[in-house]
Each structure stands twice: as structure tokens, then as C-alpha cells.
Amino acid sequence: MTREPWDLPGLVGALRGVTSFEGQAPWERPLVVELRSVLGGLRAALFPRTFGPGHLTEESEDYFVGHTLDTTLHALLALVRQERARGVDPAGGCGEEEALGRVRQLSAQLPELRRVLLTDVQAAFDGDPAATGTEEVLLCYPGFQAILHHRIAHALHRAGVPLLARMISRIAHADTAIDIHPGAEIGESFFIDHGTGVVIGATSVLGRHVRLYQGVTLGARNFPVDERGVLKKGLPRHP
């Protein structure tokens, strides 16, 4: 019988003996898959003629948006429950009503979110002579995809759902090579041209009608530390 080239029982036991930051239930993979589904639902509800099923009439559009929002917000509620139950929030866990209140807070912002995103679409079309129409911006511009994700993530961040918000920014980064922290405050009519390598830090504050090009970092090189040499957190440190 061929001997195993490594001591699996010993390795497993040694790994078990090393303290881990991980929780007690699977999180990462299910979260990303389900969160992408939620983002797809919100995107379709915000822009049904572009990301919906097609051939929508005025009546069927309202039905589609209502059905999509109901399904998507219930899925988001389940994710919020998971995050809060795992003690991600420093304030601790929350009950059903508190979790529901956080999702309601996001849902109440969707009309304003759509209005602001429309200004972002127009800013991209107006700012890029190569743009042939607003639909091209919606479908093809990584800068718009990044700001769409960010505005959803920022709303969740403000609603007290920090990890889901941060994971949305990671998804956007993976898809667009644009890294925007959900805490960043960004005004309307925002346009990222091309976008590869753009980084916007957590405490950045951008006004209206801002345009960024690829390879721009709104961040800091050095950070203050305390008397023990540990980085101080929660301080403004970006433009």
C-alpha cells in the first residue's frame, strides 16, 4: 500500500489548534452568490427597460418592478439577518423588526437613488464624446456600473449593514477594477472615465459634477497611530 506523502490527520489537528477569526457557519461563497442576485434585482427594478425582460408596457413594467422588488428585498432581508446574527455590527445582533427596518430604510431611498443615477448616466454621456447614447452608458461603461454598485452599498452602509455594503464594493471592484469604499460620500452627476485603477477611500467627500480618470487614488499615504503604534480608525483621512 502506498503511503500518503503527507500526514493528513496531523495537519488537520494542527489546523484545528490554531485560533481562527472565522465564524461557525459558511458565509463567503453563499453571500457572494446571493448578493449578486440581489444586486441584479435592484438594478432591474431601477432600470427595467434596460435590465428587465424586454418588451415591457407601462402596465407590465409596474408589475415587473413590484414583483422584482418584493423578491429582491426579501432576499436582502435574509442576508441582513445573517450579517446581524453573526455579530458583524459592533452594536450586536438585532431582532426581526430591526432587520426589517434596515431594509425598509434602503427601499425608501430607491426613488432618489434612481434620480441620482440618472444624473450619473447623463454626466457620462455628456462627458464622453465617444458615447453614442445613454443606453450604451448603462450597458457598457464600467464607471457607471461602479457608481451604481456604490450608491446601493452606500445606502446599506448608512442603514447599518456594513459587511454587505463592503462586499458589494468588492463585487464592483472585481467586475470593473474600480474600488470605492461604501462610506465615501459622492454627489450627483458623477462620471468615472475608463476607470481602471480608480480608488476612492472611506472618508472621501465628493461634490456634484465630479469627473475622475483612470489611475486616480483619493486616499492617504500615511495614517496616524496611537501610543502603541496601532492605526487610529474612524478619522477623516481622505480628500
Coordinates of C-alpha atoms in Angstrom, one line a residue:
M1 CA 0.0 0.0 0.0
T2 CA 1.3 3.4 -1.0
R3 CA 1.8 5.7 2.0
E4 CA 0.3 9.2 1.9
P5 CA 3.1 11.8 1.1
W6 CA 1.8 14.0 3.9
D7 CA 0.3 13.5 7.4
L8 CA -3.3 14.5 6.9
P9 CA -4.5 13.7 10.4
G10 CA -1.6 15.6 11.9
L11 CA -2.3 18.6 9.6
V12 CA -6.0 18.6 10.3
G13 CA -5.3 18.5 14.1
A14 CA -2.7 21.2 13.9
L15 CA -5.0 23.5 11.9
R16 CA -7.8 22.9 14.4
G17 CA -5.4 24.0 17.1
V18 CA -4.7 27.4 15.6
T19 CA -7.1 30.2 16.5
S20 CA -9.2 31.4 13.6
F21 CA -11.3 34.6 13.1
E22 CA -13.9 32.5 11.2
G23 CA -17.4 32.1 12.5
Q24 CA -19.3 28.9 12.9
A25 CA -21.3 28.8 9.6
P26 CA -20.5 29.1 5.9
W27 CA -20.6 32.7 4.8
E28 CA -18.4 33.8 2.0
R29 CA -19.5 31.8 -1.0
P30 CA -23.3 31.8 -0.4
L31 CA -23.1 35.6 0.4
V32 CA -21.4 36.5 -2.9
V33 CA -23.8 34.4 -5.0
E34 CA -26.9 35.7 -3.2
L35 CA -25.6 39.2 -3.1
R36 CA -25.0 39.3 -6.8
S37 CA -28.6 38.1 -7.3
V38 CA -29.9 40.9 -5.0
L39 CA -27.8 43.5 -7.0
G40 CA -29.2 42.2 -10.2
G41 CA -32.7 42.5 -8.9
L42 CA -32.2 46.1 -7.7
R43 CA -30.6 47.0 -11.0
A44 CA -33.5 45.6 -12.9
A45 CA -36.0 47.4 -10.7
L46 CA -34.1 50.7 -11.1
F47 CA -33.7 50.4 -14.9
P48 CA -36.4 47.9 -16.0
R49 CA -36.3 48.9 -19.7
T50 CA -32.6 48.2 -19.9
F51 CA -32.1 45.3 -17.4
G52 CA -35.6 43.9 -17.3
P53 CA -37.1 41.2 -19.6
G54 CA -37.7 43.5 -22.6
H55 CA -40.9 44.4 -24.4
L56 CA -42.4 45.9 -21.2
T57 CA -45.5 48.0 -21.5
E58 CA -46.3 50.7 -18.9
E59 CA -48.6 48.3 -17.1
S60 CA -46.4 45.3 -17.2
E61 CA -43.4 47.4 -16.2
D62 CA -45.0 48.4 -12.9
Y63 CA -45.9 44.7 -12.3
F64 CA -42.4 43.6 -13.1
V65 CA -40.8 46.2 -10.9
G66 CA -43.2 45.4 -8.0
H67 CA -42.6 41.6 -8.3
T68 CA -38.8 42.1 -8.6
L69 CA -38.6 44.4 -5.6
D70 CA -40.7 42.1 -3.4
T71 CA -38.4 39.1 -4.3
T72 CA -35.2 41.1 -4.0
L73 CA -36.0 42.9 -0.8
H74 CA -37.0 39.6 0.9
A75 CA -33.7 38.1 -0.3
L76 CA -31.8 41.1 1.1
L77 CA -33.6 40.8 4.4
A78 CA -32.4 37.3 4.7
L79 CA -28.8 38.5 4.2
V80 CA -29.2 41.3 6.7
R81 CA -30.4 38.8 9.2
Q82 CA -27.3 36.7 8.6
E83 CA -24.9 39.6 9.0
R84 CA -26.5 40.8 12.2
A85 CA -26.8 37.3 13.7
R86 CA -23.1 36.8 13.2
G87 CA -22.3 39.9 15.3
V88 CA -20.7 41.8 12.5
D89 CA -22.2 45.1 13.7
P90 CA -20.3 46.3 16.8
A91 CA -23.7 47.1 18.4
G92 CA -24.5 43.4 18.4
G93 CA -27.4 41.4 17.0
C94 CA -30.8 42.6 16.1
G95 CA -34.4 41.4 16.2
E96 CA -36.6 40.8 13.2
E97 CA -38.1 44.3 13.3
E98 CA -34.7 46.0 13.4
A99 CA -33.5 44.0 10.4
L100 CA -36.7 44.8 8.6
G101 CA -36.3 48.4 9.4
R102 CA -32.8 48.5 7.8
V103 CA -34.1 47.0 4.6
R104 CA -37.1 49.4 4.6
Q105 CA -34.6 52.3 5.0
L106 CA -32.8 51.2 1.8
S107 CA -36.1 50.6 0.0
A108 CA -37.3 54.1 0.8
Q109 CA -34.2 55.6 -0.8
L110 CA -34.7 53.8 -4.1
P111 CA -36.6 56.6 -5.9
E112 CA -33.9 59.1 -5.0
L113 CA -31.3 56.6 -5.9
R114 CA -32.7 56.3 -9.3
R115 CA -32.9 60.0 -9.8
V116 CA -29.2 60.5 -8.8
L117 CA -28.1 57.5 -11.0
L118 CA -29.9 59.1 -14.0
T119 CA -27.7 62.2 -13.4
D120 CA -24.6 59.9 -13.4
V121 CA -25.8 58.4 -16.7
Q122 CA -26.2 61.9 -18.2
A123 CA -22.8 63.0 -16.9
A124 CA -21.1 60.1 -18.6
F125 CA -22.9 60.7 -21.9
D126 CA -22.2 64.5 -21.8
G127 CA -18.6 63.9 -20.7
D128 CA -17.5 61.3 -23.3
P129 CA -17.6 62.3 -27.0
A130 CA -17.4 58.5 -27.9
A131 CA -20.7 57.8 -26.1
T132 CA -23.5 57.1 -28.7
G133 CA -26.4 57.1 -26.2
T134 CA -27.4 56.7 -22.6
E135 CA -28.2 53.0 -23.1
E136 CA -24.5 52.4 -24.1
V137 CA -23.6 54.1 -20.8
L138 CA -26.0 51.8 -18.8
L139 CA -24.8 48.6 -20.5
C140 CA -21.1 49.2 -21.3
Y141 CA -19.4 51.8 -19.0
P142 CA -17.6 50.3 -16.1
G143 CA -17.6 53.7 -14.4
F144 CA -21.4 53.7 -14.3
Q145 CA -21.5 50.1 -13.1
A146 CA -19.2 51.0 -10.3
I147 CA -21.2 54.0 -9.2
L148 CA -24.5 52.0 -9.4
H149 CA -23.0 49.5 -7.0
H150 CA -21.6 52.2 -4.8
R151 CA -24.8 54.1 -4.4
I152 CA -26.6 50.8 -3.3
A153 CA -23.6 50.0 -1.0
H154 CA -23.6 53.5 0.5
A155 CA -27.3 53.3 1.3
L156 CA -26.7 50.0 3.1
H157 CA -23.7 51.4 4.9
R158 CA -25.8 54.3 6.2
A159 CA -28.5 51.8 7.2
G160 CA -26.1 50.0 9.4
V161 CA -25.3 47.0 7.3
P162 CA -21.5 47.4 6.9
L163 CA -20.3 44.0 5.8
L164 CA -22.9 43.6 3.0
A165 CA -22.0 47.1 1.9
R166 CA -18.3 46.3 1.8
M167 CA -18.9 43.1 -0.1
I168 CA -20.9 45.0 -2.8
S169 CA -17.9 47.3 -3.2
R170 CA -15.7 44.2 -3.6
I171 CA -18.0 42.8 -6.3
A172 CA -17.9 46.1 -8.1
H173 CA -14.1 46.1 -7.8
A174 CA -13.9 42.6 -9.2
D175 CA -16.1 43.5 -12.2
T176 CA -14.8 47.0 -13.0
A177 CA -11.3 47.4 -11.5
I178 CA -12.7 50.4 -9.6
D179 CA -12.5 50.4 -5.8
I180 CA -14.9 52.7 -4.0
H181 CA -15.4 52.3 -0.2
P182 CA -19.2 52.3 0.7
G183 CA -18.5 55.1 3.2
A184 CA -17.4 57.6 0.6
E185 CA -19.9 60.5 0.0
I186 CA -20.4 61.1 -3.7
G187 CA -22.6 63.8 -5.1
E188 CA -24.8 63.6 -8.2
S189 CA -23.6 63.8 -11.9
F190 CA -20.5 61.7 -11.1
F191 CA -18.5 60.3 -14.0
I192 CA -15.5 58.0 -14.0
D193 CA -14.0 57.9 -17.4
H194 CA -12.4 54.5 -18.3
G195 CA -11.8 53.8 -14.6
T196 CA -9.2 51.1 -14.2
G197 CA -7.2 51.7 -11.1
V198 CA -9.5 54.3 -9.5
V199 CA -9.6 54.1 -5.7
I200 CA -11.9 56.2 -3.5
G201 CA -11.3 55.9 0.2
A202 CA -13.9 55.6 3.0
T203 CA -13.9 59.2 4.2
S204 CA -13.7 60.9 0.8
V205 CA -16.3 63.6 0.1
L206 CA -17.0 64.4 -3.5
G207 CA -19.4 67.2 -4.5
R208 CA -21.6 67.4 -7.6
H209 CA -20.4 67.2 -11.2
V210 CA -17.0 65.5 -10.5
R211 CA -15.1 63.6 -13.2
L212 CA -12.3 61.2 -12.5
Y213 CA -10.0 59.4 -14.9
Q214 CA -8.3 56.1 -14.7
G215 CA -5.4 55.5 -12.2
V216 CA -6.6 58.1 -9.7
T217 CA -6.5 57.5 -5.9
L218 CA -8.4 59.6 -3.4
G219 CA -6.6 58.4 -0.4
A220 CA -3.7 59.0 2.0
R221 CA -0.2 57.6 2.1
N222 CA 0.3 57.9 5.9
F223 CA -2.1 57.3 8.7
P224 CA -1.9 58.5 12.4
V225 CA -1.1 55.9 15.0
D226 CA -1.7 55.8 18.8
E227 CA 0.9 55.5 21.5
R228 CA 1.2 51.7 20.9
G229 CA 1.8 52.2 17.2
V230 CA -1.7 50.9 16.2
L231 CA -3.5 52.7 13.4
K232 CA -6.3 55.1 14.6
K233 CA -9.6 54.2 13.0
G234 CA -12.6 56.3 12.2
L235 CA -10.7 59.5 11.5
P236 CA -11.1 61.6 8.3
R237 CA -8.1 60.6 6.1
H238 CA -9.1 61.2 2.5
P239 CA -9.8 64.3 0.4

